[in-house]
Amino acid sequence: MKPEMRQKLAREPFAEKIRKVAQLIRLAKAFPRRPRVTPAHPYGK
Amino acid sequence: MAVTPPSDNLPLAEGLRAANDLVSAKLIEDWALGGALAAIYYVEPFATYDADIFFIPRDKGLTAGIPAIYAHLQSQGWRVEREHLLVRGFPVRFLAAQGLTEEAVREAERIHYEGVPAKVFRAEHIVAIAASAGRAKDKARIEQLLQQADLDKTFLENVVHRHKLKLPTL
């Protein structure tokens, strides 16, 4: 995200930002990060 | 108090109201919102899974009055889950302030959130507390605050100097 956009989000009212935090939590719960599958080392170590 | 209809939003107002109730009940002297949610007051929103409420204890003993605080909130319908108290499933930590965090509570900014009077740590104190913790996520928080918050540089330098802290090189 562009710094100007991030700055704009930072300037939003606190209540609006808390609503966005709630949305982010819902998204994170709906689409949990899967643990990264570490590829085998290319040189077999 | 704590039994309220479910909502899509975080039950932050309930948490702040409960903290005010603890002052009225003379269980704590003062309080302020700290941690990630305090940082979000100044920077872009990001996901966080709990609220940190720092309080100045009235009980200066070893327990900082935490058993009485928990008992009071449980009587209001809050549930306890490990170190968290849950309001409508949202975890809130009540943390006894001391030293830098006590100063942060005393000098916190007064706000109103959904009609509830509250206090939130100053951005400069959040930076200083992150510098004192020194984890990777604290360094990221400092960077974010330096980029996005309107920091009072003189105030920040003063806090950092008095508490013998060092800001990380970013």
CSV table of N, CA and C in Angstrom, one decimal, chain B residues 23-163:
chain,number,residue,atom,x,y,z
B,23,VAL,N,-12.7,2.5,38.6
B,23,VAL,CA,-12.3,3.7,39.3
B,23,VAL,C,-13.4,4.1,40.3
B,24,SER,N,-14.7,4.1,39.8
B,24,SER,CA,-15.8,4.5,40.7
B,24,SER,C,-15.9,3.5,41.9
B,25,ALA,N,-15.6,2.3,41.7
B,25,ALA,CA,-15.6,1.3,42.8
B,25,ALA,C,-14.4,1.4,43.7
B,26,LYS,N,-13.5,2.3,43.4
B,26,LYS,CA,-12.3,2.6,44.1
B,26,LYS,C,-11.3,1.4,44.2
B,27,LEU,N,-11.4,0.6,43.1
B,27,LEU,CA,-10.5,-0.6,43.0
B,27,LEU,C,-9.2,-0.2,42.3
B,28,ILE,N,-9.3,0.8,41.4
B,28,ILE,CA,-8.1,1.4,40.8
B,28,ILE,C,-8.1,2.9,40.9
B,29,GLU,N,-6.9,3.5,40.8
B,29,GLU,CA,-6.8,4.9,40.9
B,29,GLU,C,-7.1,5.6,39.5
B,30,ASP,N,-6.5,5.0,38.5
B,30,ASP,CA,-6.6,5.6,37.1
B,30,ASP,C,-6.2,4.5,36.1
B,31,TRP,N,-6.5,4.8,34.9
B,31,TRP,CA,-6.2,3.8,33.8
B,31,TRP,C,-6.1,4.5,32.5
B,32,ALA,N,-5.5,3.8,31.5
B,32,ALA,CA,-5.5,4.3,30.1
B,32,ALA,C,-5.3,3.1,29.2
B,33,LEU,N,-5.8,3.2,28.0
B,33,LEU,CA,-5.6,2.2,27.0
B,33,LEU,C,-4.2,2.3,26.5
B,34,GLY,N,-3.5,1.1,26.5
B,34,GLY,CA,-2.1,1.0,25.9
B,34,GLY,C,-2.1,0.0,24.8
B,35,GLY,N,-0.9,-0.5,24.6
B,35,GLY,CA,-0.8,-1.6,23.6
B,35,GLY,C,-1.2,-1.3,22.2
B,36,ALA,N,-1.5,-2.4,21.4
B,36,ALA,CA,-1.8,-2.2,20.0
B,36,ALA,C,-2.9,-1.3,19.7
B,37,LEU,N,-4.0,-1.3,20.5
B,37,LEU,CA,-5.2,-0.5,20.3
B,37,LEU,C,-4.8,1.0,20.5
B,38,ALA,N,-4.0,1.3,21.5
B,38,ALA,CA,-3.5,2.6,21.6
B,38,ALA,C,-2.7,3.1,20.4
B,39,ALA,N,-1.9,2.2,19.9
B,39,ALA,CA,-1.1,2.6,18.7
B,39,ALA,C,-2.0,2.9,17.6
B,40,ILE,N,-3.1,2.1,17.4
B,40,ILE,CA,-4.0,2.3,16.3
B,40,ILE,C,-4.7,3.6,16.4
B,41,TYR,N,-4.8,4.2,17.6
B,41,TYR,CA,-5.4,5.6,17.7
B,41,TYR,C,-4.6,6.5,16.9
B,42,TYR,N,-3.3,6.2,16.7
B,42,TYR,CA,-2.4,7.2,15.9
B,42,TYR,C,-2.0,6.7,14.5
B,43,VAL,N,-2.1,5.4,14.3
B,43,VAL,CA,-1.6,4.8,13.0
B,43,VAL,C,-2.8,4.1,12.3
B,44,GLU,N,-2.4,3.6,11.1
B,44,GLU,CA,-3.4,2.8,10.3
B,44,GLU,C,-3.9,1.6,11.1
B,45,PRO,N,-5.1,1.1,10.9
B,45,PRO,CA,-5.6,0.0,11.7
B,45,PRO,C,-4.9,-1.3,11.2
B,46,PHE,N,-4.7,-2.2,12.2
B,46,PHE,CA,-4.2,-3.6,11.9
B,46,PHE,C,-4.8,-4.5,12.9
B,47,ALA,N,-4.7,-5.8,12.5
B,47,ALA,CA,-5.4,-6.8,13.4
B,47,ALA,C,-4.7,-7.0,14.7
B,48,THR,N,-5.5,-7.0,15.8
B,48,THR,CA,-4.9,-7.2,17.1
B,48,THR,C,-6.0,-8.0,17.8
B,49,TYR,N,-5.6,-8.9,18.8
B,49,TYR,CA,-6.5,-9.8,19.3
B,49,TYR,C,-6.8,-9.6,20.8
B,50,ASP,N,-6.3,-8.5,21.3
B,50,ASP,CA,-6.8,-8.1,22.7
B,50,ASP,C,-6.6,-6.6,22.9
B,51,ALA,N,-7.1,-6.2,24.0
B,51,ALA,CA,-7.0,-4.8,24.4
B,51,ALA,C,-6.2,-4.8,25.7
B,52,ASP,N,-5.2,-3.9,25.8
B,52,ASP,CA,-4.4,-3.8,27.0
B,52,ASP,C,-4.8,-2.5,27.8
B,53,ILE,N,-5.4,-2.7,29.0
B,53,ILE,CA,-5.7,-1.6,29.8
B,53,ILE,C,-4.8,-1.5,31.0
B,54,PHE,N,-4.0,-0.5,31.0
B,54,PHE,CA,-3.0,-0.3,32.1
B,54,PHE,C,-3.7,0.5,33.2
B,55,PHE,N,-3.5,0.0,34.5
B,55,PHE,CA,-4.1,0.8,35.6
B,55,PHE,C,-3.1,1.1,36.7
B,56,ILE,N,-3.4,2.2,37.4
B,56,ILE,CA,-2.6,2.5,38.5
B,56,ILE,C,-3.4,1.9,39.7
B,57,PRO,N,-2.7,0.9,40.4
B,57,PRO,CA,-3.5,0.2,41.5
B,57,PRO,C,-3.7,1.2,42.7
B,58,ARG,N,-4.8,1.0,43.4
B,58,ARG,CA,-5.0,1.6,44.7
B,58,ARG,C,-4.3,0.7,45.8
B,59,ASP,N,-4.4,-0.6,45.5
B,59,ASP,CA,-3.8,-1.5,46.4
B,59,ASP,C,-2.3,-1.6,46.0
B,60,LYS,N,-1.4,-1.1,46.9
B,60,LYS,CA,0.0,-1.1,46.5
B,60,LYS,C,0.7,-2.4,46.9
B,61,GLY,N,-0.1,-3.4,47.3
B,61,GLY,CA,0.5,-4.7,47.7
B,61,GLY,C,1.0,-5.4,46.5
B,62,LEU,N,1.5,-6.6,46.7
B,62,LEU,CA,2.1,-7.5,45.7
B,62,LEU,C,1.1,-7.8,44.5
B,63,THR,N,-0.2,-8.0,44.9
B,63,THR,CA,-1.2,-8.4,43.9
B,63,THR,C,-1.7,-7.2,43.1
B,64,ALA,N,-1.4,-6.0,43.5
B,64,ALA,CA,-1.9,-4.8,42.8
B,64,ALA,C,-3.4,-4.8,42.8
B,65,GLY,N,-4.1,-5.5,43.7
B,65,GLY,CA,-5.6,-5.5,43.7
B,65,GLY,C,-6.2,-6.3,42.6
B,66,ILE,N,-5.4,-7.1,41.9
B,66,ILE,CA,-5.9,-7.8,40.7
B,66,ILE,C,-7.0,-8.8,41.1
B,67,PRO,N,-6.9,-9.6,42.2
B,67,PRO,CA,-8.0,-10.5,42.5
B,67,PRO,C,-9.3,-9.8,42.7
B,68,ALA,N,-9.3,-8.6,43.3
B,68,ALA,CA,-10.6,-7.8,43.5
B,68,ALA,C,-11.1,-7.3,42.2
B,69,ILE,N,-10.2,-6.9,41.3
B,69,ILE,CA,-10.6,-6.4,40.0
B,69,ILE,C,-11.3,-7.6,39.2
B,70,TYR,N,-10.6,-8.7,39.2
B,70,TYR,CA,-11.2,-9.9,38.5
B,70,TYR,C,-12.6,-10.2,39.1
B,71,ALA,N,-12.7,-10.3,40.4
B,71,ALA,CA,-13.9,-10.6,41.1
B,71,ALA,C,-15.0,-9.6,40.7
B,72,HIS,N,-14.7,-8.3,40.7
B,72,HIS,CA,-15.6,-7.3,40.3
B,72,HIS,C,-16.1,-7.5,38.9
B,73,LEU,N,-15.2,-7.7,38.0
B,73,LEU,CA,-15.6,-7.9,36.6
B,73,LEU,C,-16.4,-9.2,36.3
B,74,GLN,N,-16.0,-10.2,37.0
B,74,GLN,CA,-16.7,-11.5,36.9
B,74,GLN,C,-18.2,-11.3,37.4
B,75,SER,N,-18.3,-10.5,38.4
B,75,SER,CA,-19.7,-10.3,39.0
B,75,SER,C,-20.5,-9.5,37.9
B,76,GLN,N,-19.8,-8.8,37.0
B,76,GLN,CA,-20.5,-8.1,36.0
B,76,GLN,C,-20.7,-8.9,34.7
B,77,GLY,N,-20.4,-10.2,34.8
B,77,GLY,CA,-20.6,-11.1,33.6
B,77,GLY,C,-19.4,-11.3,32.8
B,78,TRP,N,-18.2,-10.8,33.1
B,78,TRP,CA,-17.0,-11.1,32.4
B,78,TRP,C,-16.5,-12.5,32.7
B,79,ARG,N,-15.9,-13.1,31.7
B,79,ARG,CA,-15.4,-14.4,31.9
B,79,ARG,C,-13.8,-14.3,31.9
B,80,VAL,N,-13.2,-15.3,32.6
B,80,VAL,CA,-11.8,-15.3,32.7
B,80,VAL,C,-11.2,-16.4,31.8
B,81,GLU,N,-10.2,-16.1,31.0
B,81,GLU,CA,-9.6,-17.1,30.3
B,81,GLU,C,-8.1,-16.8,30.3
B,82,ARG,N,-7.4,-17.6,31.0
B,82,ARG,CA,-5.9,-17.4,31.3
B,82,ARG,C,-5.7,-16.0,31.8
B,83,GLU,N,-4.8,-15.2,31.2
B,83,GLU,CA,-4.5,-13.9,31.7
B,83,GLU,C,-5.5,-12.8,31.2
B,84,HIS,N,-6.5,-13.3,30.4
B,84,HIS,CA,-7.4,-12.3,29.9
B,84,HIS,C,-8.8,-12.4,30.6
B,85,LEU,N,-9.5,-11.2,30.6
B,85,LEU,CA,-10.9,-11.2,30.9
B,85,LEU,C,-11.6,-11.0,29.6
B,86,LEU,N,-12.7,-11.7,29.4
B,86,LEU,CA,-13.4,-11.7,28.1
B,86,LEU,C,-14.6,-10.9,28.2
B,87,VAL,N,-14.8,-9.9,27.3
B,87,VAL,CA,-16.1,-9.2,27.2
B,87,VAL,C,-16.6,-9.5,25.8
B,88,ARG,N,-17.8,-10.2,25.8
B,88,ARG,CA,-18.3,-10.7,24.5
B,88,ARG,C,-17.3,-11.4,23.7
B,89,GLY,N,-16.5,-12.2,24.3
B,89,GLY,CA,-15.5,-13.0,23.6
B,89,GLY,C,-14.2,-12.3,23.3
B,90,PHE,N,-14.2,-11.0,23.5
B,90,PHE,CA,-13.0,-10.2,23.2
B,90,PHE,C,-12.1,-10.1,24.4
B,91,PRO,N,-10.8,-10.5,24.3
B,91,PRO,CA,-9.9,-10.5,25.4
B,91,PRO,C,-9.4,-9.1,25.8
B,92,VAL,N,-9.5,-8.9,27.1
B,92,VAL,CA,-9.0,-7.6,27.6
B,92,VAL,C,-8.0,-8.0,28.8
B,93,ARG,N,-6.8,-7.3,28.7
B,93,ARG,CA,-5.9,-7.6,29.8
B,93,ARG,C,-5.8,-6.3,30.7
B,94,PHE,N,-5.9,-6.5,32.0
B,94,PHE,CA,-5.7,-5.4,32.9
B,94,PHE,C,-4.4,-5.5,33.5
B,95,LEU,N,-3.5,-4.6,33.2
B,95,LEU,CA,-2.1,-4.7,33.6
B,95,LEU,C,-1.8,-3.5,34.6
B,96,ALA,N,-1.1,-3.9,35.7
B,96,ALA,CA,-0.7,-2.9,36.7
B,96,ALA,C,0.4,-2.1,36.1
B,97,ALA,N,0.2,-0.7,36.1
B,97,ALA,CA,1.2,0.2,35.6
B,97,ALA,C,2.3,0.5,36.6
B,98,GLN,N,3.5,0.6,36.2
B,98,GLN,CA,4.6,1.0,37.1
B,98,GLN,C,5.7,1.7,36.2
B,99,GLY,N,6.4,2.6,36.8
B,99,GLY,CA,7.5,3.3,36.1
B,99,GLY,C,7.0,4.0,34.9
B,100,LEU,N,7.5,3.6,33.7
B,100,LEU,CA,7.2,4.3,32.5
B,100,LEU,C,5.7,4.1,32.1
B,101,THR,N,5.1,3.0,32.4
B,101,THR,CA,3.7,2.8,32.0
B,101,THR,C,2.8,3.6,33.0
B,102,GLU,N,3.3,3.8,34.3
B,102,GLU,CA,2.5,4.6,35.2
B,102,GLU,C,2.5,6.0,34.7
B,103,GLU,N,3.7,6.5,34.3
B,103,GLU,CA,3.8,7.9,33.7
B,103,GLU,C,2.9,8.0,32.5
B,104,ALA,N,2.8,6.9,31.7
B,104,ALA,CA,2.0,6.9,30.4
B,104,ALA,C,0.5,7.0,30.8
B,105,VAL,N,0.1,6.4,31.9
B,105,VAL,CA,-1.3,6.5,32.3
B,105,VAL,C,-1.6,7.9,32.8
B,106,ARG,N,-0.7,8.4,33.6
B,106,ARG,CA,-0.9,9.7,34.2
B,106,ARG,C,-1.0,10.8,33.2
B,107,GLU,N,-0.2,10.7,32.1
B,107,GLU,CA,-0.1,11.7,31.1
B,107,GLU,C,-0.9,11.4,29.8
B,108,ALA,N,-1.7,10.4,29.9
B,108,ALA,CA,-2.5,9.9,28.7
B,108,ALA,C,-3.4,11.0,28.2
B,109,GLU,N,-3.7,10.8,26.9
B,109,GLU,CA,-4.7,11.8,26.2
B,109,GLU,C,-6.1,11.4,26.6
B,110,ARG,N,-6.9,12.4,26.9
B,110,ARG,CA,-8.3,12.1,27.2
B,110,ARG,C,-9.1,12.1,25.9
B,111,ILE,N,-9.9,11.0,25.7
B,111,ILE,CA,-10.7,10.9,24.5
B,111,ILE,C,-12.1,10.5,24.9
B,112,HIS,N,-13.0,10.5,23.9
B,112,HIS,CA,-14.3,9.9,24.1
B,112,HIS,C,-14.4,8.8,23.0
B,113,TYR,N,-14.8,7.6,23.4
B,113,TYR,CA,-15.0,6.5,22.4
B,113,TYR,C,-16.4,6.1,22.5
B,114,GLU,N,-17.2,6.2,21.5
B,114,GLU,CA,-18.7,5.9,21.5
B,114,GLU,C,-19.3,6.4,22.8
B,115,GLY,N,-19.0,7.6,23.1
B,115,GLY,CA,-19.6,8.3,24.2
B,115,GLY,C,-19.0,8.0,25.6
B,116,VAL,N,-18.0,7.1,25.6
B,116,VAL,CA,-17.4,6.7,26.9
B,116,VAL,C,-16.1,7.5,27.1
B,117,PRO,N,-16.0,8.3,28.2
B,117,PRO,CA,-14.8,9.0,28.5
B,117,PRO,C,-13.6,7.9,28.7
B,118,ALA,N,-12.5,8.2,28.1
B,118,ALA,CA,-11.4,7.2,28.2
B,118,ALA,C,-10.1,8.0,28.1
B,119,LYS,N,-9.0,7.2,28.3
B,119,LYS,CA,-7.7,7.8,28.2
B,119,LYS,C,-6.9,6.8,27.3
B,120,VAL,N,-6.0,7.4,26.5
B,120,VAL,CA,-5.2,6.6,25.6
B,120,VAL,C,-3.8,7.1,25.7
B,121,PHE,N,-2.8,6.2,25.8
B,121,PHE,CA,-1.4,6.6,25.9
B,121,PHE,C,-1.0,7.6,24.8
B,122,ARG,N,-0.2,8.5,25.1
B,122,ARG,CA,0.4,9.4,24.1
B,122,ARG,C,1.2,8.6,23.2
B,123,ALA,N,1.3,9.0,21.9
B,123,ALA,CA,2.1,8.3,21.0
B,123,ALA,C,3.6,8.2,21.4
B,124,GLU,N,4.1,9.3,22.0
B,124,GLU,CA,5.5,9.3,22.5
B,124,GLU,C,5.7,8.2,23.5
B,125,HIS,N,4.8,8.0,24.4
B,125,HIS,CA,4.9,7.0,25.4
B,125,HIS,C,4.9,5.6,24.8
B,126,ILE,N,4.0,5.4,23.8
B,126,ILE,CA,3.9,4.1,23.1
B,126,ILE,C,5.3,3.8,22.5
B,127,VAL,N,5.9,4.8,21.9
B,127,VAL,CA,7.2,4.6,21.3
B,127,VAL,C,8.2,4.2,22.4
B,128,ALA,N,8.2,4.9,23.5
B,128,ALA,CA,9.2,4.7,24.6
B,128,ALA,C,9.0,3.3,25.2
B,129,ILE,N,7.7,2.9,25.4
B,129,ILE,CA,7.4,1.6,25.9
B,129,ILE,C,7.9,0.5,24.9
B,130,ALA,N,7.6,0.7,23.6
B,130,ALA,CA,8.1,-0.3,22.6
B,130,ALA,C,9.6,-0.4,22.6
B,131,ALA,N,10.3,0.8,22.8
B,131,ALA,CA,11.8,0.8,22.9
B,131,ALA,C,12.3,0.0,24.1
B,132,SER,N,11.5,0.1,25.2
B,132,SER,CA,11.9,-0.6,26.4
B,132,SER,C,11.7,-2.1,26.3
B,133,ALA,N,10.7,-2.5,25.5
B,133,ALA,CA,10.4,-4.0,25.3
B,133,ALA,C,11.4,-4.6,24.3
B,134,GLY,N,11.6,-3.9,23.1
B,134,GLY,CA,12.7,-4.3,22.2
B,134,GLY,C,12.5,-5.5,21.4
B,135,ARG,N,11.2,-6.0,21.3
B,135,ARG,CA,11.0,-7.2,20.4
B,135,ARG,C,10.9,-6.7,19.0
B,136,ALA,N,10.9,-7.7,18.0
B,136,ALA,CA,10.8,-7.3,16.6
B,136,ALA,C,9.5,-6.5,16.3
B,137,LYS,N,8.4,-6.9,17.0
B,137,LYS,CA,7.1,-6.3,16.7
B,137,LYS,C,7.1,-4.9,17.3
B,138,ASP,N,7.9,-4.7,18.4
B,138,ASP,CA,8.0,-3.3,19.0
B,138,ASP,C,8.8,-2.4,18.0
B,139,LYS,N,9.8,-2.9,17.4
B,139,LYS,CA,10.6,-2.1,16.5
B,139,LYS,C,9.6,-1.7,15.3
B,140,ALA,N,8.8,-2.6,14.8
B,140,ALA,CA,7.9,-2.3,13.7
B,140,ALA,C,6.9,-1.3,14.2
B,141,ARG,N,6.5,-1.3,15.4
B,141,ARG,CA,5.5,-0.4,16.0
B,141,ARG,C,6.1,1.0,16.0
B,142,ILE,N,7.4,1.1,16.4
B,142,ILE,CA,8.1,2.4,16.5
B,142,ILE,C,8.2,3.0,15.1
B,143,GLU,N,8.6,2.1,14.2
B,143,GLU,CA,8.7,2.6,12.8
B,143,GLU,C,7.4,3.2,12.3
B,144,GLN,N,6.3,2.4,12.5
B,144,GLN,CA,5.0,2.9,12.1
B,144,GLN,C,4.6,4.2,12.7
B,145,LEU,N,4.9,4.3,14.0
B,145,LEU,CA,4.5,5.6,14.7
B,145,LEU,C,5.3,6.7,14.2
B,146,LEU,N,6.6,6.5,14.0
B,146,LEU,CA,7.5,7.6,13.5
B,146,LEU,C,7.0,8.0,12.1
B,147,GLN,N,6.5,7.1,11.3
B,147,GLN,CA,6.0,7.5,10.0
B,147,GLN,C,4.7,8.1,9.9
B,148,GLN,N,3.8,7.7,10.8
B,148,GLN,CA,2.4,8.0,10.7
B,148,GLN,C,1.8,9.0,11.8
B,149,ALA,N,2.4,9.0,12.9
B,149,ALA,CA,1.9,9.8,14.0
B,149,ALA,C,2.6,11.2,14.1
B,150,ASP,N,1.8,12.2,14.6
B,150,ASP,CA,2.4,13.5,14.7
B,150,ASP,C,3.1,13.5,16.1
B,151,LEU,N,4.3,13.1,16.1
B,151,LEU,CA,5.0,13.0,17.4
B,151,LEU,C,5.6,14.3,17.9
B,152,ASP,N,5.5,14.6,19.2
B,152,ASP,CA,6.2,15.7,19.7
B,152,ASP,C,7.7,15.2,20.0
B,153,LYS,N,8.6,15.6,19.1
B,153,LYS,CA,10.0,15.1,19.2
B,153,LYS,C,10.6,15.4,20.5
B,154,THR,N,10.4,16.7,21.0
B,154,THR,CA,11.0,17.1,22.2
B,154,THR,C,10.5,16.3,23.4
B,155,PHE,N,9.2,16.1,23.4
B,155,PHE,CA,8.6,15.3,24.5
B,155,PHE,C,9.1,13.8,24.5
B,156,LEU,N,9.2,13.3,23.2
B,156,LEU,CA,9.7,11.9,23.1
B,156,LEU,C,11.2,11.8,23.6
B,157,GLU,N,12.0,12.8,23.2
B,157,GLU,CA,13.4,12.8,23.6
B,157,GLU,C,13.5,12.8,25.1
B,158,ASN,N,12.7,13.7,25.7
B,158,ASN,CA,12.7,13.8,27.1
B,158,ASN,C,12.3,12.5,27.9
B,159,VAL,N,11.3,11.8,27.4
B,159,VAL,CA,10.9,10.5,28.0
B,159,VAL,C,12.0,9.5,27.8
B,160,VAL,N,12.5,9.4,26.6
B,160,VAL,CA,13.5,8.4,26.3
B,160,VAL,C,14.8,8.7,27.2
B,161,HIS,N,15.1,10.0,27.3
B,161,HIS,CA,16.3,10.3,28.1
B,161,HIS,C,16.1,10.0,29.6
B,162,ARG,N,14.9,10.4,30.2
B,162,ARG,CA,14.6,10.2,31.6
B,162,ARG,C,14.6,8.7,32.0
B,163,HIS,N,14.1,7.9,31.0
B,163,HIS,CA,14.0,6.4,31.3
B,163,HIS,C,15.2,5.6,30.8
